[in-house]
XYZ file of C-alpha atoms in Angstrom:
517
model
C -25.258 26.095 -29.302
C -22.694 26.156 -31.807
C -18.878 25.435 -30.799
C -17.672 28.997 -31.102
C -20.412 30.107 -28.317
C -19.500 26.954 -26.032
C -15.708 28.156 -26.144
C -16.920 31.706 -25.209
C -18.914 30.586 -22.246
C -16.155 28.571 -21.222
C -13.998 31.421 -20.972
C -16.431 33.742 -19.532
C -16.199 31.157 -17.028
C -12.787 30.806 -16.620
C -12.504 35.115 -16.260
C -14.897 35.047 -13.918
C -13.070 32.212 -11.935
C -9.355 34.534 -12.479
C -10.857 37.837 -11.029
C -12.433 36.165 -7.922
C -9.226 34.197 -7.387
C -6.849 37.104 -7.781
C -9.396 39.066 -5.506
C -9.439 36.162 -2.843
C -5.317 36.131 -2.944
C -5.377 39.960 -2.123
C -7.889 39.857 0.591
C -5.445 37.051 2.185
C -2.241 39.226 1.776
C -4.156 42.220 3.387
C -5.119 39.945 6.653
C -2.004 38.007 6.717
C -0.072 41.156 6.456
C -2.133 42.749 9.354
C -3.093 39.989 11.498
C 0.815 38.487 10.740
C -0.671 35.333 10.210
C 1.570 33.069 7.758
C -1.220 30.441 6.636
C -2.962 33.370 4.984
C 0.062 35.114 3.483
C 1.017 31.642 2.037
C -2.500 31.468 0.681
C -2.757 34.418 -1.406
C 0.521 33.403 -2.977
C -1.516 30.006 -3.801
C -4.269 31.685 -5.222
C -3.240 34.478 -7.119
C -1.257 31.283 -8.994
C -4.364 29.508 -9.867
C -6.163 32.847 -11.060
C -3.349 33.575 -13.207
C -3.931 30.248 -14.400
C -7.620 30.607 -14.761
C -7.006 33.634 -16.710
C -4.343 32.310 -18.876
C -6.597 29.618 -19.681
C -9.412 31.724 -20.927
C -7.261 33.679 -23.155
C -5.912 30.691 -24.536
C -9.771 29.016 -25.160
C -10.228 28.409 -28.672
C -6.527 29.510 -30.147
C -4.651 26.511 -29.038
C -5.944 22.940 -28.237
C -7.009 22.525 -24.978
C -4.314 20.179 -23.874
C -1.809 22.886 -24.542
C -4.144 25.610 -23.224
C -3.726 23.397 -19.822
C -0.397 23.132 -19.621
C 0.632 26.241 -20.525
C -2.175 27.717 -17.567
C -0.382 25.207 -15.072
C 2.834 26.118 -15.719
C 2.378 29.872 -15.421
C 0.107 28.910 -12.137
C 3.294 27.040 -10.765
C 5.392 30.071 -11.754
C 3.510 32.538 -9.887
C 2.693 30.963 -6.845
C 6.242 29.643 -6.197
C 7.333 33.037 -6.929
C 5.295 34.687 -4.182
C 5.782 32.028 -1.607
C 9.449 30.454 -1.735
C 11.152 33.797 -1.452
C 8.972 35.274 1.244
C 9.529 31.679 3.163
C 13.182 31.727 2.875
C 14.075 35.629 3.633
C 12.154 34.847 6.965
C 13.816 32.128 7.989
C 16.532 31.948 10.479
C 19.887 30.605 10.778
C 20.899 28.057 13.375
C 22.209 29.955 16.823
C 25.794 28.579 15.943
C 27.553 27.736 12.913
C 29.211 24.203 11.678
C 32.418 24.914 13.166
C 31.639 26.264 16.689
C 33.010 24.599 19.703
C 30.635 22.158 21.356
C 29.986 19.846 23.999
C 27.534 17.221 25.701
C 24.560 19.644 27.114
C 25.247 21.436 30.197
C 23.093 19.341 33.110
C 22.287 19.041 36.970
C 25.829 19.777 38.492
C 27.896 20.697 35.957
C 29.466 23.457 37.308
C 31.206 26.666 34.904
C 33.884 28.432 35.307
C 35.773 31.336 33.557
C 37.770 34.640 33.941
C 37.307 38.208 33.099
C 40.175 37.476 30.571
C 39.990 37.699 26.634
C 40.585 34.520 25.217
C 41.080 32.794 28.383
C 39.872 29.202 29.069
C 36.750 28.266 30.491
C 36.323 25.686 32.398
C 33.670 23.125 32.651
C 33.747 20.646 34.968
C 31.182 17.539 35.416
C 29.098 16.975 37.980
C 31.028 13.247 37.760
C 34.344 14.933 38.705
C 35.591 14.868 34.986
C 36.339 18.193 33.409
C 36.731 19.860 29.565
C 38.631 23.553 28.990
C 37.062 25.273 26.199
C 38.308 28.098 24.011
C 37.799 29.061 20.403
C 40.919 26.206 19.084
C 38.638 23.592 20.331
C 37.847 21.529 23.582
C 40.162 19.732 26.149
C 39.204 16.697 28.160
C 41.040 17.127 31.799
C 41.283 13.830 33.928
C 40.128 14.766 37.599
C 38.486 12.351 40.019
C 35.297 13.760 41.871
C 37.791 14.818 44.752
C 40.112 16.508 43.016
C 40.548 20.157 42.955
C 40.560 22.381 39.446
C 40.979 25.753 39.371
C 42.508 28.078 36.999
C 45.325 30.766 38.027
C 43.826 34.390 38.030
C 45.341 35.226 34.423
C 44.271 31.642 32.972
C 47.800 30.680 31.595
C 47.574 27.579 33.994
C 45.422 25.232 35.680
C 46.161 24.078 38.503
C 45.122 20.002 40.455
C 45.248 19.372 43.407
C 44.766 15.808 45.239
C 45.152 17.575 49.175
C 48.451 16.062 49.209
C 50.047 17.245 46.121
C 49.899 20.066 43.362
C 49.985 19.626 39.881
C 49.921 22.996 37.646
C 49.631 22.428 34.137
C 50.320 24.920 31.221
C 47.743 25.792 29.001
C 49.502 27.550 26.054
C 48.518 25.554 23.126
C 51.880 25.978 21.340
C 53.170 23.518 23.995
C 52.595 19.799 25.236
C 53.859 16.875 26.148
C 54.934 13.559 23.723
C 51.884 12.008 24.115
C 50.016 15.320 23.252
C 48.702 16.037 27.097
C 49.151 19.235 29.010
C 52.808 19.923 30.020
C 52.390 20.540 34.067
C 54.956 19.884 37.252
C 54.254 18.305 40.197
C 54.631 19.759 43.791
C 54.185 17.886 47.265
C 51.503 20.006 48.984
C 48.034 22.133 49.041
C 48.465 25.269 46.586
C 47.378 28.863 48.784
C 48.282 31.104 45.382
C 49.518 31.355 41.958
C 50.970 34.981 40.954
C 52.245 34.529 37.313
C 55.079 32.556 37.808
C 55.308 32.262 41.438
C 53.488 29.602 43.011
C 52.805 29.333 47.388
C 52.186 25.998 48.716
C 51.706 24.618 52.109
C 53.205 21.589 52.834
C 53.011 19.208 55.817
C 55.019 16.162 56.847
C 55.031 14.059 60.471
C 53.153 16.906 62.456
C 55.073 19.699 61.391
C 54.026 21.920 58.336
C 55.510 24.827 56.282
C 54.619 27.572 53.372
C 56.539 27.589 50.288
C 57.179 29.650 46.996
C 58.668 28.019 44.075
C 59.434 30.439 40.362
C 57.489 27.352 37.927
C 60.270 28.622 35.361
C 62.376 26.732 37.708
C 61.247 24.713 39.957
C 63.283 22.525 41.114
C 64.358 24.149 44.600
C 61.844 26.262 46.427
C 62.298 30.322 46.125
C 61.514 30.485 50.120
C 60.683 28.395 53.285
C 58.625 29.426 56.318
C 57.307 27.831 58.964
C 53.446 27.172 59.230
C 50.886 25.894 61.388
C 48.500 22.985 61.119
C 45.919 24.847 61.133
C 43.860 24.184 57.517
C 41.466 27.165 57.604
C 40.888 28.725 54.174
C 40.338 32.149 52.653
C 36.810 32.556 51.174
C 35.870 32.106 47.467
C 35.667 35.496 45.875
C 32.343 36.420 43.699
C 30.488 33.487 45.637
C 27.873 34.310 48.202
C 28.427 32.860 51.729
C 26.785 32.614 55.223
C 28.257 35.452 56.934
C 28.925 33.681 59.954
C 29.667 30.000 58.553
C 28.999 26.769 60.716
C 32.544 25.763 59.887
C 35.242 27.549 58.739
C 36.078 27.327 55.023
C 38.716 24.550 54.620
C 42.273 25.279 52.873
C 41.046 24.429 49.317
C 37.389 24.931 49.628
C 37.656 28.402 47.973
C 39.477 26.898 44.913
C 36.662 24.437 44.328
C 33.973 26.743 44.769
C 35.227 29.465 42.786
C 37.245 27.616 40.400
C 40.055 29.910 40.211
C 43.509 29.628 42.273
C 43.989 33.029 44.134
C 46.696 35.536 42.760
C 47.871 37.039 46.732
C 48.720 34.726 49.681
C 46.952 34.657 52.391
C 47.488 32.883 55.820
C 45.639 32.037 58.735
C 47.779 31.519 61.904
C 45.843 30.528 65.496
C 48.168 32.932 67.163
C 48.058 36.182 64.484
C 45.119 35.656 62.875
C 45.074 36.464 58.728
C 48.002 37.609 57.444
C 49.260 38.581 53.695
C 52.229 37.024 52.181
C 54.874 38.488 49.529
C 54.856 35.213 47.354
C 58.516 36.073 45.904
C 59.985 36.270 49.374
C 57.672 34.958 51.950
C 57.685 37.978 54.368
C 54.219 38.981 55.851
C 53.325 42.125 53.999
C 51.781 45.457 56.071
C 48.979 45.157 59.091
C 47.390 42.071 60.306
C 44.177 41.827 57.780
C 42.043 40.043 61.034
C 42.316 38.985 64.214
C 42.279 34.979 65.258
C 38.992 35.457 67.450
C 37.121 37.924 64.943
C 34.057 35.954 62.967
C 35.473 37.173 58.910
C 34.809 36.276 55.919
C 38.291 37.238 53.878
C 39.331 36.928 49.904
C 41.359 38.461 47.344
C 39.610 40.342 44.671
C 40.047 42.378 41.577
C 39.577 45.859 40.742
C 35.730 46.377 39.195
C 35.317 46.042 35.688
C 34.360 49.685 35.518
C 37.700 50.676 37.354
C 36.616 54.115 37.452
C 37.877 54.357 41.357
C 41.554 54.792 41.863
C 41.255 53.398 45.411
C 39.470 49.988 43.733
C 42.177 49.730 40.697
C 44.244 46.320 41.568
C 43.962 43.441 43.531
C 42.215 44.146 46.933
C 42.038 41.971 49.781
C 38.448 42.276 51.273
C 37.524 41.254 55.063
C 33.430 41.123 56.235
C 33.543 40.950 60.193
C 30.571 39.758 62.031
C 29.593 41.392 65.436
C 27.457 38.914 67.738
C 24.531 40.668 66.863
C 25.360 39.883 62.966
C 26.086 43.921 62.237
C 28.790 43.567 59.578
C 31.757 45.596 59.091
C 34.021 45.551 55.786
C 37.671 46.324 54.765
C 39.771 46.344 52.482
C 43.193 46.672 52.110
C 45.685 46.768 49.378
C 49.348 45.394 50.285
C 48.248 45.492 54.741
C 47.188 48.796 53.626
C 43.467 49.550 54.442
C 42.516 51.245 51.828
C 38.745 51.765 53.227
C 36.256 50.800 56.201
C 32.670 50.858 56.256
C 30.631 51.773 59.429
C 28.624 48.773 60.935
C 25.745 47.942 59.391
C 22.584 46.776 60.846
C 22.465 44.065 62.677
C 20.576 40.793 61.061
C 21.196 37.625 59.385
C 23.383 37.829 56.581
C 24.875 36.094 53.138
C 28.035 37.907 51.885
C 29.545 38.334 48.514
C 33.003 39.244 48.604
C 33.343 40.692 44.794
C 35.397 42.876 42.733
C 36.643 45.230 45.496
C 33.463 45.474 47.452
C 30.672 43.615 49.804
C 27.488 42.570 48.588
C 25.160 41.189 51.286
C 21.758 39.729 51.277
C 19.843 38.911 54.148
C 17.219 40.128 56.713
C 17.400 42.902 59.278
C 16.985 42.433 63.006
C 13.569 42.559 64.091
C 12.128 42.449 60.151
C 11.103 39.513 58.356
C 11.549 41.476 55.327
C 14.952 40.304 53.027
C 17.560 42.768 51.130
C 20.215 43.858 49.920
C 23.380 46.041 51.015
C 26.277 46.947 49.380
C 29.704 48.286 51.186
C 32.233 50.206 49.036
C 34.999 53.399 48.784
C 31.993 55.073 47.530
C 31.517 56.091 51.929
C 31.380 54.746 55.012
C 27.835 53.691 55.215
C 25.909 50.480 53.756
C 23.536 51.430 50.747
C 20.855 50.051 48.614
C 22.533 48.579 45.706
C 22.695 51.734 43.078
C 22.213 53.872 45.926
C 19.923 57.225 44.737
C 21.134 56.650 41.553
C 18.553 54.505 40.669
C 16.236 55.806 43.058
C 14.492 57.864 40.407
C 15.156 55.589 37.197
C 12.121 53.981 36.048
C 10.498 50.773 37.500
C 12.926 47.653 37.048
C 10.679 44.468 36.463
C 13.295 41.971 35.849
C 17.500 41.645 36.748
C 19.551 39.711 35.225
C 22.217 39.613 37.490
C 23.983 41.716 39.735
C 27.660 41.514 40.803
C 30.159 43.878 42.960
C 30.679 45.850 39.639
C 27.545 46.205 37.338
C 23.610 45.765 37.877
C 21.815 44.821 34.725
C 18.426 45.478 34.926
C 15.402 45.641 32.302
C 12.526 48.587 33.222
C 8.427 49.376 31.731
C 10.059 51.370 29.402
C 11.596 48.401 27.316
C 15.051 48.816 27.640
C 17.872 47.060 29.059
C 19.899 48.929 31.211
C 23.428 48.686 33.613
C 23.792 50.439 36.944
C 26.946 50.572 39.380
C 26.642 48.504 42.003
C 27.637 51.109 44.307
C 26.808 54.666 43.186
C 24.345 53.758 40.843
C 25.888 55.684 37.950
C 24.163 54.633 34.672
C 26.746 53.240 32.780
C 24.504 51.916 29.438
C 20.742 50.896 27.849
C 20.042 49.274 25.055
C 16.694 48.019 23.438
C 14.574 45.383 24.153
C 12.053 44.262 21.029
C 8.683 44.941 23.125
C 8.162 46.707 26.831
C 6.210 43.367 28.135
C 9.255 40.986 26.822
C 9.744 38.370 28.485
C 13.969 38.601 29.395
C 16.126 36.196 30.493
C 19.761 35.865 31.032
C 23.012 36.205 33.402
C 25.377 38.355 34.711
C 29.382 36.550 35.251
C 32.886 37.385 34.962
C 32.343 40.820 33.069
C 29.877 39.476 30.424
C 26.203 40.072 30.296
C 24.172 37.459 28.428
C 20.334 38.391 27.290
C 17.936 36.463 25.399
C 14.139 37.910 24.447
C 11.791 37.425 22.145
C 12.007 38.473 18.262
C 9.478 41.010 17.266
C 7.440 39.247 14.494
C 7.043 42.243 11.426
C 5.861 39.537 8.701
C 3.705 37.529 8.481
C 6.143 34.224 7.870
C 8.052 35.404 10.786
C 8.949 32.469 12.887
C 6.189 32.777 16.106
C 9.409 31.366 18.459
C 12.272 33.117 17.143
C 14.314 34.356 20.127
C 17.543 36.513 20.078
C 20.482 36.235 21.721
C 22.627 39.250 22.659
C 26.455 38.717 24.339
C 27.472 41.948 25.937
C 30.692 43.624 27.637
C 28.776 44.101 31.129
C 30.770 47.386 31.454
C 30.559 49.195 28.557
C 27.080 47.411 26.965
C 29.135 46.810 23.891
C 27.461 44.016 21.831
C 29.927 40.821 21.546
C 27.398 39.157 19.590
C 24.326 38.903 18.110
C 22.291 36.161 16.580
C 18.185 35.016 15.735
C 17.416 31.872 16.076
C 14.132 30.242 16.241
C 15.666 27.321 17.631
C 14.803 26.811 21.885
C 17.423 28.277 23.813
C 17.568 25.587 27.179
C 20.422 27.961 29.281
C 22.607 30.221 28.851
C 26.077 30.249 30.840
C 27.995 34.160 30.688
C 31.757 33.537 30.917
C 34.762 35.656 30.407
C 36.156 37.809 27.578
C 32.646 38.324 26.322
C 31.733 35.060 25.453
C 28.637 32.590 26.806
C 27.836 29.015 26.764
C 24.341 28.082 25.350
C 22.668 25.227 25.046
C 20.362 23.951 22.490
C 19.041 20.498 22.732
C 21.625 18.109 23.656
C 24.613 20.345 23.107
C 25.750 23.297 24.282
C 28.046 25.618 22.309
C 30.785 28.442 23.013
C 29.301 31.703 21.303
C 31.505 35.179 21.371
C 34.943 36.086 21.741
């Protein structure tokens, strides 16, 4: 065989090795493409290289020496198959959840409590399950010394927080424009338990040698009290609002038990007396204001709560003080009133066992029925007289929910078959918003708090270098469904925390990270 038929057999060869490459790398970019299956999309990116390189080879056989022939195949093989494979690898991949400059903290764990406000740009507060406590907002992260028996809780428009020891008060400014020498929180100190922060007008009770009194001090000046009245020694509480509680409790709630539950200081006075029973306080003058909210002897649950996020219902607009009364057969009855004012009573329900929710101008309870082992839900509003179904007939007819996120005395948010995501009224039902979910069987988890709806679900691969994990994470305006935020990540979302002003904690590994706002 003479050297010019060797070179063409070699790159018969070398074709036929090109075309069954280059027919192997399309047979992996169909499958990968419709079984979405990366390994073989990154293959046919390998191989049509090295048949490009095959059939650069053969065309170079014989009209360049063979060491240049090789290199020159390589290199063109290199070309290709980092051409088809970096840039399909890096348009797929996603960023991390949060970026470099996001406000973080040690990952949320067992007994770390959150708390937060339906208030744009408000603080949230986290506080330890070791007593110690942070306040988070978009400038950064505070640390807040606080033994485990301290009380924290924020006033109702988060300008302050206020501490409290059970024997004094200590309300501390939050405006980050001001602070003290040493660069702490500027904050005065009062001798007693804090009942209420309005604004600027702060109600404490105060005892001293058996004999105890309420006061109101103006915190713009605070050196002499606004008002004094007398008080008893009794220390019963009000109930924390937008917290779920036995109806009829073993004990009754004690003066500050509401403020470390809920984590927020409330904005009207209220005041127990053995004699009068619950009574409502003007805190710039003292005087009791309208009716007696509930008797001494009557078995209530009572809070102050605001308006519903939707505030579609004039009667529900402002703060409302709410009562639940329990009967001896555990039928409850609900109130609420507005200045001593009742703005609206509900008929009795049935009579059972009972956990109320005292939230956003109405009464959520949970519980079982006499003579059913069966458990459920009723809701109490200005919507009528009579306890409903949460969403009432309004959602009687909507398609079948198969997961809720959460569910407060404003908004239900619900997913259905259908795929979507959806928000009902607590009371009437009245569909308020949907939005999308990536596949009818996802798999949805999230929360409802303080006006913010949280969902996370899984990313619908479409390519085949898709990440198999990526999840995304949707921050929502529980009232309107207006997406806060959006991001993909295909990093492991461990929990997600709603909070206030449309905003949500999330952790990821050992952090967790303040997203929204």
């Amino acid at each position: 065989m003479t050297g010019q038929e060797a070179v063409g057999g070699e790159r018969t060869v070398l074709l036929g090795a090109a075309v069954t490459l280059l027919a192997l790398a399309g047979i992996c970019a169909l499958l990968g493409g419709h079984l979405l299956l990366g390994v073989l999309r990154l293959a046919a990116g390998l191989l049509a290289g090295a048949g490009l390189g095959a059939a650069v080879a053969a065309l170079l056989r014989g009209r360049v020496r063979r060491r240049t022939g090789r290199l020159l195949a390589g290199a063109g093989a290199l070309v290709l198959a980092l051409a088809l494979t970096v840039p399909a690898v890096l348009a797929t991949r996603l960023p991390a959840l949060a970026p470099e400059d996001a406000v973080r903290i040690d990952a949320l764990g067992e007994g770390d409590v959150v708390h937060s406000l339906p208030v744009e740009g408000a603080p949230v507060l986290v506080r330890r399950a070791d007593g110690s406590a942070q306040l988070l907002d978009t400038a950064g992260v505070r640390e807040v010394e606080a033994s485990a028996h301290d009380v924290l809780a924020l006033s109702a428009d988060g300008t302050r927080l206020v501490r409290a020891t059970g024997a004094s008060t200590e309300v501390l400014a939050l405006d980050r424009s001001l602070s003290t020498p040493d660069g702490g929180l500027p904050s005065t100190r009062f001798e007693g338990s804090p009942l209420a922060l309005d604004g600027d007008l702060l109600v404490l009770r105060r005892c001293q040698e058996g004999f105890c009194e309420i006061a109101g001090y103006d915190l713009t000046d605070p050196e002499q009290p606004l008002w004094v009245a007398s008080g008893s020694a009794e220390t019963r509480g009000v109930d924390p609002a937008g917290v779920a509680v036995p109806a009829r409790p073993a004990e009754p709630p004690g003066l500050l038990d509401a403020a470390r539950e809920a984590g927020v200081l409330p904005a009207v006075p209220l005041r127990f007396d053995p004699a009068e029973g619950w009574v409502q306080l003007d805190a710039a003058t003292g005087f009791p204001v309208g009716r007696i909210l509930a008797g001494p002897a009557q078995e209530c649950r009572i809070a102050a709560t605001e308006s519903p996020v939707t505030g579609r219902d004039p009667l529900e607009e402002g703060t409302v003080v709410l009562t639940v009364c329990s009967a001896e057969d555990g039928a409850l009855t609900a109130t609420a009133l507005r200045d001593g004012a009742v703005l609206w009573e509900s008929a009795p329900s049935p009579a059972g066992e009972w956990t109320v929710r005292l939230d956003q101008g109405r009464v959520l309870a949970s519980g079982t029925e006499a003579g059913t082992d069966v458990t459920g839900e009723i809701v109490a509003s200005a919507d009528g007289a009579e306890w409903t179904v949460p969403g009432g007939e309004g959602v009687a007819q909507a398609a079948e929910f198969t997961a809720r996120l959460g569910i407060d005395g404003a908004q239900m948010v619900v997913t259905n078959a259908s795929g979507q995501l959806l928000a009902y009224d607590t009371a009437d039902g009245t569909h308020t918003w949907t939005l999308p979910l990536s596949a009818p069987d996802a798999a949805v988890r999230g929360g409802l708090a303080a006006g913010t709806a949280v969902a996370v679900d899984p990313v619908a691969r479409e390519r085949p270098l898709d990440p198999r994990e990526g999840r995304r994470l949707r921050i929502l305006d529980a009232a309107t469904g207006e997406v806060a935020l959006e991001r993909r990540t295909a990093q492991r979302i461990e929990a997600v925390h709603p909070v206030g002003g449309g905003r949500a904690l999330v952790t990821v590994g050992e952090r967790t990270v303040l997203l929204g706002g």
